[in-house]
């Protein structure tokens, strides 16, 4: 039964995304405002190029605090080696990946197009729904 539940059924579809050339401090504030731990970074054509994570944001804050380096572009701080999930992956596959990896969320792709994001919380919600 669980293997029939797909990532696309529980992923967040309305994403907060960031642009490569956005000012990083504004991006950090946007993430805080929306209470998100990571945001996909896209280029002008909408192609996934990276992700700005909480860890990346901490580097921004530390650089500002210790080195008086205020700002820069998202592209300078983002993680560009991004692991993704596919919309058609099962929720069980997603749970197994979360257990093996340190990530809190993954961008979700369908035919090489960014279509959503799945988090640990989304997977837990899916598993909880399946048990009821």
Coordinates of N, CA and C in Angstrom, one line a residue:
X1 N 0.8 -1.2 0.0 CA 0.0 0.0 0.0 C 0.9 1.3 0.0
X2 N 1.9 1.3 0.9 CA 2.7 2.5 1.0 C 3.5 2.8 -0.3
X3 N 3.8 1.7 -1.0 CA 4.6 1.9 -2.3 C 3.7 2.5 -3.4
X4 N 2.4 2.6 -3.2 CA 1.6 3.3 -4.2 C 1.4 4.8 -3.9
X5 N 1.8 5.2 -2.7 CA 1.8 6.6 -2.4 C 3.0 7.3 -3.0
X6 N 2.9 8.3 -3.8 CA 4.0 8.9 -4.5 C 4.4 10.3 -3.9
X7 N 5.6 10.6 -4.2 CA 6.1 11.9 -3.7 C 5.2 13.0 -4.2
X8 N 4.8 13.0 -5.4 CA 3.9 14.1 -6.0 C 2.6 14.2 -5.2
X9 N 2.2 13.2 -4.5 CA 0.9 13.3 -3.7 C 1.1 14.1 -2.5
X10 N 2.3 14.3 -2.0 CA 2.5 15.0 -0.7 C 3.5 16.2 -0.8
X11 N 4.1 16.4 -1.9 CA 5.1 17.4 -2.0 C 4.4 18.8 -2.0
X12 N 5.2 19.8 -1.6 CA 4.7 21.2 -1.7 C 4.9 21.6 -3.2
X13 N 3.8 22.1 -3.7 CA 3.8 22.4 -5.1 C 4.0 23.9 -5.4
X14 N 3.6 24.7 -4.4 CA 3.7 26.2 -4.5 C 5.0 26.6 -3.8
X15 N 6.1 26.7 -4.5 CA 7.4 26.9 -4.0 C 7.8 28.3 -3.8
X16 N 8.6 28.6 -2.8 CA 9.3 29.8 -2.7 C 10.7 29.5 -3.4
X17 N 10.9 30.2 -4.5 CA 12.2 30.0 -5.2 C 13.0 31.3 -5.2
X18 N 14.3 31.1 -5.4 CA 15.2 32.2 -5.4 C 15.9 32.3 -6.8
X19 N 16.3 33.5 -7.1 CA 17.1 33.7 -8.4 C 18.6 33.7 -8.1
X20 N 19.3 33.3 -9.0 CA 20.8 33.3 -8.9 C 21.4 34.6 -8.6
X21 N 20.8 35.7 -9.2 CA 21.4 37.0 -9.0 C 20.7 37.8 -7.9
X22 N 19.9 37.2 -7.1 CA 19.2 37.9 -6.0 C 20.2 38.2 -4.9
X23 N 20.0 39.3 -4.2 CA 20.9 39.6 -3.0 C 20.6 38.6 -1.9
X24 N 21.7 38.1 -1.4 CA 21.6 36.9 -0.5 C 20.9 37.3 0.8
X25 N 21.2 38.5 1.3 CA 20.5 38.9 2.6 C 19.0 39.0 2.4
X26 N 18.6 39.5 1.3 CA 17.1 39.5 1.0 C 16.6 38.0 1.0
X27 N 17.3 37.2 0.4 CA 16.9 35.8 0.3 C 16.8 35.1 1.7
X28 N 17.8 35.4 2.5 CA 17.7 34.9 3.9 C 16.5 35.4 4.6
X29 N 16.2 36.7 4.5 CA 15.0 37.3 5.1 C 13.7 36.6 4.5
X30 N 13.7 36.3 3.2 CA 12.6 35.7 2.6 C 12.3 34.3 3.2
X31 N 13.4 33.6 3.4 CA 13.3 32.2 4.0 C 12.8 32.3 5.4
X32 N 13.3 33.3 6.2 CA 12.8 33.5 7.5 C 11.3 33.8 7.5
X33 N 10.9 34.8 6.7 CA 9.5 35.2 6.6 C 8.6 34.1 6.3
X34 N 9.0 33.1 5.4 CA 8.2 32.0 5.0 C 8.4 30.8 5.9
X35 N 9.3 30.9 6.8 CA 9.6 29.8 7.7 C 10.0 28.5 7.0
X36 N 10.9 28.6 6.1 CA 11.4 27.5 5.3 C 12.9 27.3 5.5
X37 N 13.3 26.0 5.5 CA 14.7 25.7 5.8 C 15.6 25.6 4.5
X38 N 15.0 25.7 3.4 CA 15.8 25.7 2.1 C 14.9 26.1 1.0
X39 N 15.5 26.8 0.0 CA 14.7 27.2 -1.2 C 15.5 26.9 -2.5
X40 N 14.8 26.3 -3.4 CA 15.5 26.0 -4.7 C 15.9 27.4 -5.4
X41 N 17.1 27.3 -6.1 CA 17.6 28.5 -6.8 C 17.4 28.1 -8.3
X42 N 16.8 29.0 -9.0 CA 16.6 28.8 -10.4 C 17.2 29.9 -11.3
X43 N 17.5 29.6 -12.5 CA 18.0 30.6 -13.4 C 16.9 31.3 -14.1
X44 N 17.2 32.2 -15.0 CA 16.2 33.0 -15.7 C 15.2 32.1 -16.6
X45 N 15.6 30.9 -16.9 CA 14.8 30.0 -17.7 C 14.0 29.0 -16.8
X46 N 14.1 29.2 -15.5 CA 13.4 28.4 -14.6 C 14.1 27.0 -14.3
X47 N 15.3 26.9 -14.7 CA 16.1 25.6 -14.5 C 16.7 25.6 -13.1
X48 N 16.6 24.5 -12.4 CA 17.2 24.3 -11.1 C 18.7 24.4 -11.2
X49 N 19.3 25.3 -10.4 CA 20.7 25.5 -10.4 C 21.4 25.3 -9.1
X50 N 20.6 25.2 -8.0 CA 21.1 25.1 -6.7 C 20.0 25.1 -5.7
X51 N 20.4 25.2 -4.4 CA 19.5 25.3 -3.3 C 20.2 26.2 -2.2
X52 N 19.5 27.1 -1.6 CA 20.0 27.9 -0.5 C 19.4 27.3 0.7
X53 N 20.3 26.8 1.6 CA 19.9 26.0 2.8 C 20.1 26.9 4.1
X54 N 19.6 26.4 5.2 CA 19.8 27.1 6.5 C 21.3 27.1 6.7
X55 N 22.1 26.1 6.4 CA 23.5 26.0 6.6 C 24.2 27.1 5.8
X56 N 23.7 27.3 4.5 CA 24.3 28.3 3.7 C 24.0 29.7 4.3
X57 N 22.8 29.9 4.8 CA 22.4 31.1 5.5 C 23.3 31.4 6.7
X58 N 23.6 30.4 7.4 CA 24.5 30.6 8.6 C 25.8 31.2 8.1
X59 N 26.3 30.7 7.0 CA 27.6 31.2 6.5 C 27.5 32.7 6.1
X60 N 26.3 33.1 5.6 CA 26.1 34.5 5.2 C 26.1 35.3 6.5
X61 N 25.5 34.9 7.5 CA 25.4 35.6 8.8 C 26.8 35.7 9.5
X62 N 27.5 34.6 9.5 CA 28.8 34.6 10.1 C 29.8 35.5 9.3
X63 N 29.7 35.5 8.0 CA 30.6 36.3 7.2 C 30.3 37.8 7.5
X64 N 29.0 38.1 7.7 CA 28.6 39.5 8.0 C 29.1 39.8 9.4
X65 N 29.0 38.9 10.4 CA 29.4 39.2 11.8 C 30.9 39.2 12.0
X66 N 31.6 38.3 11.5 CA 33.0 38.2 11.8 C 33.9 38.9 10.8
X67 N 33.5 39.0 9.5 CA 34.3 39.5 8.5 C 33.8 40.8 7.9
X68 N 32.7 41.3 8.5 CA 32.1 42.5 8.0 C 31.8 42.5 6.5
X69 N 31.5 41.3 6.0 CA 31.2 41.1 4.6 C 29.7 41.0 4.5
X70 N 29.0 42.1 4.2 CA 27.6 42.1 4.1 C 27.1 41.9 2.7
X71 N 26.4 40.8 2.5 CA 25.8 40.6 1.2 C 26.6 39.8 0.2
X72 N 26.2 39.9 -1.0 CA 26.6 39.1 -2.1 C 25.4 38.6 -2.8
X73 N 25.6 37.7 -3.7 CA 24.6 37.1 -4.5 C 24.3 35.7 -4.0
X74 N 23.0 35.3 -4.2 CA 22.6 33.9 -3.8 C 23.6 32.9 -4.5
X75 N 24.0 33.1 -5.7 CA 24.9 32.2 -6.4 C 26.2 32.0 -5.7
X76 N 26.6 33.0 -4.9 CA 27.9 32.9 -4.2 C 27.8 32.0 -2.9
X77 N 26.6 31.8 -2.4 CA 26.4 31.1 -1.2 C 25.7 29.8 -1.3
X78 N 24.9 29.6 -2.4 CA 24.1 28.4 -2.5 C 24.9 27.1 -2.6
X79 N 24.2 26.0 -2.4 CA 24.8 24.7 -2.6 C 24.4 24.4 -4.1
X80 N 25.4 24.1 -4.9 CA 25.1 23.9 -6.3 C 25.0 22.4 -6.6
X81 N 25.5 21.5 -5.8 CA 25.4 20.1 -6.0 C 24.1 19.6 -5.3
X82 N 23.0 19.6 -6.0 CA 21.7 19.4 -5.5 C 21.2 18.0 -5.8
X83 N 20.9 17.3 -4.7 CA 20.2 16.0 -4.9 C 18.7 16.2 -5.0
X84 N 18.1 15.5 -5.9 CA 16.6 15.7 -6.1 C 15.9 14.4 -6.0
X85 N 14.6 14.5 -5.9 CA 13.7 13.3 -6.0 C 12.9 13.5 -7.2
X86 N 12.3 12.4 -7.7 CA 11.4 12.4 -8.8 C 10.0 12.4 -8.3
X87 N 9.1 13.0 -9.0 CA 7.7 13.1 -8.6 C 7.1 11.7 -8.5
X88 N 7.6 10.8 -9.3 CA 7.0 9.4 -9.3 C 7.6 8.5 -8.3
X89 N 8.6 8.9 -7.5 CA 9.2 8.1 -6.5 C 8.1 7.8 -5.5
X90 N 8.2 6.6 -4.9 CA 7.3 6.3 -3.8 C 7.6 7.0 -2.5
X91 N 6.7 7.2 -1.7 CA 6.9 7.8 -0.4 C 7.8 6.9 0.5
X92 N 7.8 5.6 0.3 CA 8.8 4.7 1.0 C 10.2 5.0 0.5
X93 N 10.4 5.2 -0.8 CA 11.7 5.6 -1.3 C 12.2 6.9 -0.7
X94 N 11.3 7.8 -0.6 CA 11.6 9.1 0.0 C 12.0 9.0 1.5
X95 N 11.2 8.2 2.2 CA 11.5 8.0 3.7 C 12.9 7.3 3.8
X96 N 13.2 6.4 3.0 CA 14.5 5.7 3.0 C 15.6 6.7 2.8
X97 N 15.5 7.5 1.8 CA 16.5 8.5 1.5 C 16.7 9.5 2.6
X98 N 15.6 9.9 3.3 CA 15.7 10.8 4.4 C 16.4 10.2 5.6
X99 N 16.2 8.9 5.7 CA 16.9 8.2 6.8 C 18.4 8.0 6.5
X100 N 18.8 8.0 5.3 CA 20.2 7.8 4.9 C 21.0 9.1 4.8
X101 N 20.3 10.2 4.5 CA 20.9 11.4 4.2 C 20.6 12.5 5.3
X102 N 21.4 13.5 5.3 CA 21.2 14.6 6.3 C 20.2 15.7 5.9
X103 N 19.7 15.6 4.7 CA 18.9 16.7 4.1 C 17.5 16.7 4.8
X104 N 17.0 17.9 4.9 CA 15.6 18.2 5.5 C 14.6 18.2 4.4
X105 N 15.0 18.5 3.1 CA 14.1 18.5 2.0 C 14.8 18.3 0.7
X106 N 14.1 17.9 -0.3 CA 14.6 17.7 -1.6 C 13.7 18.4 -2.7
X107 N 14.3 19.1 -3.6 CA 13.6 19.5 -4.8 C 13.0 18.3 -5.5
X108 N 11.8 18.5 -6.1 CA 11.2 17.4 -6.8 C 11.1 17.7 -8.3
X109 N 11.6 16.8 -9.1 CA 11.7 17.0 -10.6 C 10.7 16.1 -11.3
X110 N 10.2 16.5 -12.4 CA 9.4 15.7 -13.3 C 9.8 16.1 -14.7
X111 N 10.4 15.2 -15.5 CA 10.9 15.4 -16.8 C 11.8 16.6 -16.8
X112 N 12.8 16.6 -15.9 CA 13.9 17.6 -15.8 C 13.3 19.0 -15.5
X113 N 12.1 19.1 -14.9 CA 11.5 20.3 -14.6 C 11.2 20.3 -13.1
X114 N 11.5 21.4 -12.4 CA 11.2 21.6 -11.0 C 9.7 21.7 -10.8
X115 N 9.1 20.8 -10.0 CA 7.7 20.8 -9.9 C 7.2 20.9 -8.4
X116 N 8.2 20.8 -7.5 CA 7.8 20.8 -6.1 C 9.0 20.6 -5.2
X117 N 8.7 20.4 -3.9 CA 9.7 20.1 -2.9 C 9.1 19.2 -1.9
X118 N 9.8 18.2 -1.4 CA 9.3 17.3 -0.4 C 10.2 17.4 0.9
X119 N 9.6 17.4 2.0 CA 10.3 17.6 3.3 C 10.1 16.3 4.1
X120 N 10.9 16.2 5.2 CA 10.7 15.1 6.1 C 9.3 15.2 6.7
X121 N 8.8 16.4 7.0 CA 7.5 16.5 7.5 C 6.4 16.0 6.6
X122 N 6.6 16.3 5.3 CA 5.6 15.8 4.2 C 5.6 14.3 4.3
X123 N 6.8 13.6 4.4 CA 6.8 12.2 4.4 C 6.1 11.6 5.6
X124 N 6.4 12.2 6.8 CA 5.8 11.8 8.0 C 4.2 11.9 7.9
X125 N 3.8 13.0 7.3 CA 2.3 13.2 7.1 C 1.7 12.1 6.2
X126 N 2.5 11.8 5.2 CA 2.0 10.7 4.3 C 1.9 9.4 5.0
X127 N 2.9 9.1 5.8 CA 2.9 7.8 6.5 C 1.8 7.8 7.6
X128 N 1.6 8.9 8.2 CA 0.5 9.0 9.2 C -0.8 8.8 8.5
X129 N -1.1 9.4 7.4 CA -2.3 9.3 6.6 C -2.5 7.8 6.2
X130 N -1.5 7.1 5.9 CA -1.6 5.7 5.4 C -2.0 4.8 6.6
X131 N -1.5 5.2 7.8 CA -1.8 4.4 9.0 C -3.2 4.5 9.5
X132 N -3.9 5.6 9.1 CA -5.3 5.8 9.6 C -6.3 5.0 8.9

